[in-house]
Amino acid sequence: MLVLITYDVSTLTNAGQKRLRKVSKICQRYGQRVQNSVFECVVDTTQFAQLKVELSEVINESTDSLRFYQLGKNYKNKVWHIGAKPSIDIEGTLLF
Amino acid sequence: MLVLITYDVSTLTNAGQKRLRKVSKICQRYGQRVQNSVFECVVDTTQFAQLKVELSEVINESTDSLRFYQLGKNYKNKVWHIGAKPSIDIEGTLLF
């Protein structure tokens, strides 16, 4: 299934910048960046659970925000892109 | 249906900063901000089409990126939030 991850990490401090890099690194292991703070990940239920645990261990829950959107298996007709940085289909071919 | 809008607008120039404000203003008319560059909008098919047209008229397609994700009608069990800035249910009650 496709899971979309969006995040706002407060980078006012060095610790915040470090958290941002960690969040980005974790997301890169599960999927691909489509915008600065947006990742698309094709994962199964177990991987999705792991991903949530890993990310929640990194962020500061009082300053950072993490959101997950489950797009299901038939996601290709649920996503539209306009403008720069078209995404690559993580399962193989070009989506857009 | 719930439509998620995510955007990256290049703000290196004054024109870019203006585009960013315009994109944000348009999104605010249709839904609610859940992160800096992420909006959730409950819209019908016509409104969704309008929204795409309005936003595509504002952005610079060579530098800015707009993405739309259609979450359907039964979206409440497809969204998870961790950390700061919990969202308000735009149809009434608190989602989280």
Short mmCIF file of N, CA and C in Angstrom, two decimals, chain A:
data_model
loop_
_atom_site.label_atom_id
_atom_site.label_comp_id
_atom_site.label_asym_id
_atom_site.label_seq_id
_atom_site.Cartn_x
_atom_site.Cartn_y
_atom_site.Cartn_z
N MET A 1 0.85 -1.20 0.00
CA MET A 1 0.00 0.00 0.00
C MET A 1 0.88 1.24 0.00
N LEU A 2 0.29 2.33 -0.51
CA LEU A 2 1.05 3.59 -0.49
C LEU A 2 0.74 4.36 0.79
N VAL A 3 1.78 4.76 1.45
CA VAL A 3 1.63 5.63 2.63
C VAL A 3 2.36 6.92 2.36
N LEU A 4 1.67 8.00 2.60
CA LEU A 4 2.27 9.32 2.43
C LEU A 4 2.68 9.82 3.80
N ILE A 5 3.90 10.33 3.89
CA ILE A 5 4.37 10.90 5.16
C ILE A 5 4.67 12.37 4.93
N THR A 6 4.09 13.21 5.75
CA THR A 6 4.41 14.64 5.70
C THR A 6 4.91 15.04 7.09
N TYR A 7 5.89 15.93 7.12
CA TYR A 7 6.39 16.34 8.44
C TYR A 7 6.80 17.80 8.48
N ASP A 8 6.63 18.37 9.64
CA ASP A 8 7.18 19.68 10.00
C ASP A 8 8.07 19.44 11.20
N VAL A 9 9.36 19.64 11.04
CA VAL A 9 10.26 19.50 12.18
C VAL A 9 10.83 20.89 12.49
N SER A 10 10.72 21.29 13.72
CA SER A 10 11.21 22.62 14.11
C SER A 10 12.73 22.63 14.06
N THR A 11 13.30 23.52 13.22
CA THR A 11 14.75 23.53 13.04
C THR A 11 15.39 24.78 13.64
N LEU A 12 14.76 25.29 14.69
CA LEU A 12 15.29 26.49 15.35
C LEU A 12 16.59 26.20 16.11
N THR A 13 16.76 24.94 16.49
CA THR A 13 17.96 24.56 17.25
C THR A 13 18.78 23.53 16.45
N ASN A 14 20.04 23.34 16.87
CA ASN A 14 20.87 22.31 16.24
C ASN A 14 20.23 20.94 16.40
N ALA A 15 19.65 20.72 17.59
CA ALA A 15 18.99 19.44 17.85
C ALA A 15 17.85 19.23 16.86
N GLY A 16 17.13 20.30 16.55
CA GLY A 16 16.03 20.22 15.60
C GLY A 16 16.53 19.86 14.20
N GLN A 17 17.64 20.51 13.81
CA GLN A 17 18.20 20.21 12.48
C GLN A 17 18.65 18.75 12.40
N LYS A 18 19.16 18.25 13.53
CA LYS A 18 19.59 16.85 13.59
C LYS A 18 18.36 15.92 13.46
N ARG A 19 17.28 16.27 14.16
CA ARG A 19 16.05 15.47 14.06
C ARG A 19 15.54 15.44 12.62
N LEU A 20 15.58 16.62 11.96
CA LEU A 20 15.11 16.71 10.58
C LEU A 20 15.89 15.76 9.67
N ARG A 21 17.21 15.76 9.85
CA ARG A 21 18.04 14.86 9.03
C ARG A 21 17.72 13.39 9.31
N LYS A 22 17.48 13.10 10.60
CA LYS A 22 17.16 11.71 10.96
C LYS A 22 15.82 11.27 10.37
N VAL A 23 14.83 12.15 10.47
CA VAL A 23 13.50 11.84 9.91
C VAL A 23 13.64 11.57 8.41
N SER A 24 14.37 12.45 7.73
CA SER A 24 14.56 12.30 6.30
C SER A 24 15.26 10.98 5.97
N LYS A 25 16.29 10.64 6.74
CA LYS A 25 17.03 9.38 6.50
C LYS A 25 16.14 8.16 6.67
N ILE A 26 15.33 8.17 7.72
CA ILE A 26 14.42 7.03 7.95
C ILE A 26 13.45 6.91 6.78
N CYS A 27 12.85 8.04 6.39
CA CYS A 27 11.87 8.00 5.29
C CYS A 27 12.52 7.50 4.00
N GLN A 28 13.77 7.88 3.76
CA GLN A 28 14.47 7.45 2.54
C GLN A 28 14.64 5.93 2.49
N ARG A 29 14.70 5.30 3.66
CA ARG A 29 14.84 3.84 3.68
C ARG A 29 13.54 3.14 3.28
N TYR A 30 12.43 3.84 3.43
CA TYR A 30 11.13 3.22 3.17
C TYR A 30 10.48 3.67 1.86
N GLY A 31 10.93 4.81 1.33
CA GLY A 31 10.24 5.28 0.13
C GLY A 31 11.01 6.38 -0.55
N GLN A 32 10.30 7.28 -1.20
CA GLN A 32 11.02 8.32 -1.93
C GLN A 32 10.44 9.70 -1.68
N ARG A 33 11.36 10.66 -1.66
CA ARG A 33 10.99 12.04 -1.43
C ARG A 33 10.30 12.58 -2.68
N VAL A 34 9.13 13.21 -2.49
CA VAL A 34 8.46 13.84 -3.62
C VAL A 34 8.41 15.36 -3.46
N GLN A 35 8.55 15.82 -2.23
CA GLN A 35 8.72 17.26 -1.95
C GLN A 35 9.65 17.36 -0.74
N ASN A 36 10.01 18.58 -0.36
CA ASN A 36 10.99 18.73 0.73
C ASN A 36 10.63 17.94 1.98
N SER A 37 9.38 18.00 2.40
CA SER A 37 8.99 17.31 3.63
C SER A 37 7.86 16.32 3.39
N VAL A 38 7.88 15.73 2.20
CA VAL A 38 6.83 14.77 1.83
C VAL A 38 7.47 13.54 1.19
N PHE A 39 7.15 12.38 1.73
CA PHE A 39 7.66 11.12 1.20
C PHE A 39 6.49 10.21 0.84
N GLU A 40 6.68 9.44 -0.23
CA GLU A 40 5.72 8.40 -0.59
C GLU A 40 6.41 7.05 -0.38
N CYS A 41 5.78 6.17 0.37
CA CYS A 41 6.39 4.88 0.69
C CYS A 41 5.42 3.76 0.34
N VAL A 42 5.87 2.79 -0.42
CA VAL A 42 5.07 1.59 -0.66
C VAL A 42 5.52 0.55 0.37
N VAL A 43 4.65 0.28 1.32
CA VAL A 43 5.02 -0.58 2.46
C VAL A 43 3.88 -1.56 2.76
N ASP A 44 4.22 -2.62 3.49
CA ASP A 44 3.16 -3.49 3.99
C ASP A 44 2.81 -3.07 5.43
N THR A 45 1.86 -3.76 6.01
CA THR A 45 1.37 -3.35 7.34
C THR A 45 2.47 -3.36 8.39
N THR A 46 3.34 -4.38 8.33
CA THR A 46 4.42 -4.48 9.31
C THR A 46 5.42 -3.33 9.15
N GLN A 47 5.80 -3.07 7.90
CA GLN A 47 6.74 -1.98 7.64
C GLN A 47 6.15 -0.63 8.06
N PHE A 48 4.85 -0.47 7.83
CA PHE A 48 4.20 0.78 8.20
C PHE A 48 4.25 0.96 9.72
N ALA A 49 4.01 -0.12 10.44
CA ALA A 49 4.07 -0.05 11.91
C ALA A 49 5.49 0.31 12.37
N GLN A 50 6.50 -0.33 11.76
CA GLN A 50 7.91 -0.06 12.09
C GLN A 50 8.25 1.41 11.83
N LEU A 51 7.82 1.87 10.67
CA LEU A 51 8.09 3.25 10.24
C LEU A 51 7.54 4.24 11.26
N LYS A 52 6.32 4.00 11.70
CA LYS A 52 5.71 4.90 12.69
C LYS A 52 6.50 4.89 13.99
N VAL A 53 6.94 3.70 14.40
CA VAL A 53 7.71 3.60 15.65
C VAL A 53 9.04 4.33 15.50
N GLU A 54 9.76 4.06 14.41
CA GLU A 54 11.08 4.69 14.20
C GLU A 54 10.98 6.22 14.19
N LEU A 55 9.98 6.72 13.47
CA LEU A 55 9.86 8.17 13.37
C LEU A 55 9.42 8.79 14.70
N SER A 56 8.52 8.12 15.38
CA SER A 56 8.03 8.70 16.64
C SER A 56 9.12 8.70 17.71
N GLU A 57 10.13 7.82 17.55
CA GLU A 57 11.24 7.82 18.50
C GLU A 57 12.21 8.99 18.25
N VAL A 58 12.17 9.54 17.06
CA VAL A 58 13.12 10.60 16.68
C VAL A 58 12.56 12.00 16.95
N ILE A 59 11.29 12.20 16.65
CA ILE A 59 10.76 13.57 16.72
C ILE A 59 10.54 14.04 18.16
N ASN A 60 10.48 15.35 18.28
CA ASN A 60 10.10 15.97 19.55
C ASN A 60 8.60 16.26 19.45
N GLU A 61 7.82 15.52 20.22
CA GLU A 61 6.36 15.59 20.04
C GLU A 61 5.76 16.94 20.43
N SER A 62 6.53 17.75 21.15
CA SER A 62 5.96 19.05 21.53
C SER A 62 6.24 20.13 20.47
N THR A 63 7.19 19.88 19.56
CA THR A 63 7.50 20.91 18.55
C THR A 63 7.34 20.42 17.12
N ASP A 64 7.44 19.12 16.90
CA ASP A 64 7.42 18.58 15.53
C ASP A 64 6.08 17.91 15.23
N SER A 65 5.76 17.86 13.96
CA SER A 65 4.49 17.25 13.53
C SER A 65 4.75 16.21 12.45
N LEU A 66 4.15 15.07 12.62
CA LEU A 66 4.26 13.97 11.65
C LEU A 66 2.86 13.56 11.25
N ARG A 67 2.62 13.41 9.96
CA ARG A 67 1.31 12.91 9.54
C ARG A 67 1.48 11.79 8.52
N PHE A 68 0.61 10.80 8.63
CA PHE A 68 0.64 9.63 7.74
C PHE A 68 -0.73 9.51 7.09
N TYR A 69 -0.72 9.28 5.78
CA TYR A 69 -1.97 9.11 5.03
C TYR A 69 -1.88 7.79 4.27
N GLN A 70 -2.85 6.94 4.50
CA GLN A 70 -2.84 5.65 3.84
C GLN A 70 -3.65 5.71 2.56
N LEU A 71 -2.98 5.53 1.44
CA LEU A 71 -3.65 5.66 0.14
C LEU A 71 -4.09 4.32 -0.44
N GLY A 72 -3.77 3.23 0.24
CA GLY A 72 -4.20 1.90 -0.22
C GLY A 72 -3.35 1.35 -1.35
N LYS A 73 -3.88 0.30 -1.98
CA LYS A 73 -3.11 -0.37 -3.04
C LYS A 73 -3.34 0.28 -4.40
N ASN A 74 -4.57 0.73 -4.64
CA ASN A 74 -4.87 1.32 -5.95
C ASN A 74 -4.73 2.83 -5.88
N TYR A 75 -3.50 3.27 -5.79
CA TYR A 75 -3.24 4.69 -5.51
C TYR A 75 -2.92 5.50 -6.75
N LYS A 76 -2.68 4.82 -7.87
CA LYS A 76 -2.15 5.57 -9.02
C LYS A 76 -3.14 6.57 -9.59
N ASN A 77 -4.44 6.31 -9.41
CA ASN A 77 -5.43 7.28 -9.90
C ASN A 77 -5.88 8.22 -8.79
N LYS A 78 -5.14 8.24 -7.66
CA LYS A 78 -5.50 9.12 -6.54
C LYS A 78 -4.47 10.22 -6.32
N VAL A 79 -3.48 10.27 -7.20
CA VAL A 79 -2.39 11.23 -7.01
C VAL A 79 -2.25 12.09 -8.26
N TRP A 80 -2.17 13.41 -8.07
CA TRP A 80 -1.95 14.33 -9.18
C TRP A 80 -0.73 15.19 -8.86
N HIS A 81 -0.01 15.50 -9.91
CA HIS A 81 1.16 16.36 -9.72
C HIS A 81 1.11 17.50 -10.73
N ILE A 82 1.43 18.71 -10.28
CA ILE A 82 1.56 19.85 -11.19
C ILE A 82 2.89 20.53 -10.88
N GLY A 83 3.64 20.85 -11.92
CA GLY A 83 4.85 21.64 -11.72
C GLY A 83 6.12 20.84 -11.66
N ALA A 84 7.10 21.38 -10.95
CA ALA A 84 8.45 20.83 -10.92
C ALA A 84 8.52 19.52 -10.14
N LYS A 85 9.65 18.85 -10.28
CA LYS A 85 9.97 17.63 -9.53
C LYS A 85 8.93 16.54 -9.69
N PRO A 86 8.72 16.05 -10.89
CA PRO A 86 7.80 14.93 -11.03
C PRO A 86 8.35 13.71 -10.31
N SER A 87 7.47 12.87 -9.83
CA SER A 87 7.95 11.74 -9.03
C SER A 87 8.25 10.54 -9.90
N ILE A 88 9.12 9.71 -9.41
CA ILE A 88 9.42 8.44 -10.08
C ILE A 88 8.60 7.36 -9.39
N ASP A 89 8.01 6.50 -10.16
CA ASP A 89 7.24 5.39 -9.59
C ASP A 89 8.21 4.48 -8.85
N ILE A 90 8.03 4.38 -7.52
CA ILE A 90 8.97 3.60 -6.74
C ILE A 90 8.86 2.12 -7.05
N GLU A 91 7.79 1.72 -7.74
CA GLU A 91 7.68 0.31 -8.11
C GLU A 91 8.23 0.07 -9.53
N GLY A 92 8.71 1.12 -10.18
CA GLY A 92 9.32 0.85 -11.48
C GLY A 92 9.26 1.99 -12.47
N THR A 93 8.11 2.18 -13.09
CA THR A 93 8.02 3.12 -14.19
C THR A 93 7.64 4.52 -13.73
N LEU A 94 7.73 5.47 -14.64
CA LEU A 94 7.39 6.85 -14.31
C LEU A 94 5.90 7.01 -14.06
N LEU A 95 5.56 7.64 -12.93
CA LEU A 95 4.15 7.90 -12.61
C LEU A 95 3.63 9.08 -13.41
N PHE A 96 4.43 10.13 -13.51
CA PHE A 96 3.97 11.36 -14.19
C PHE A 96 4.99 11.81 -15.22
#
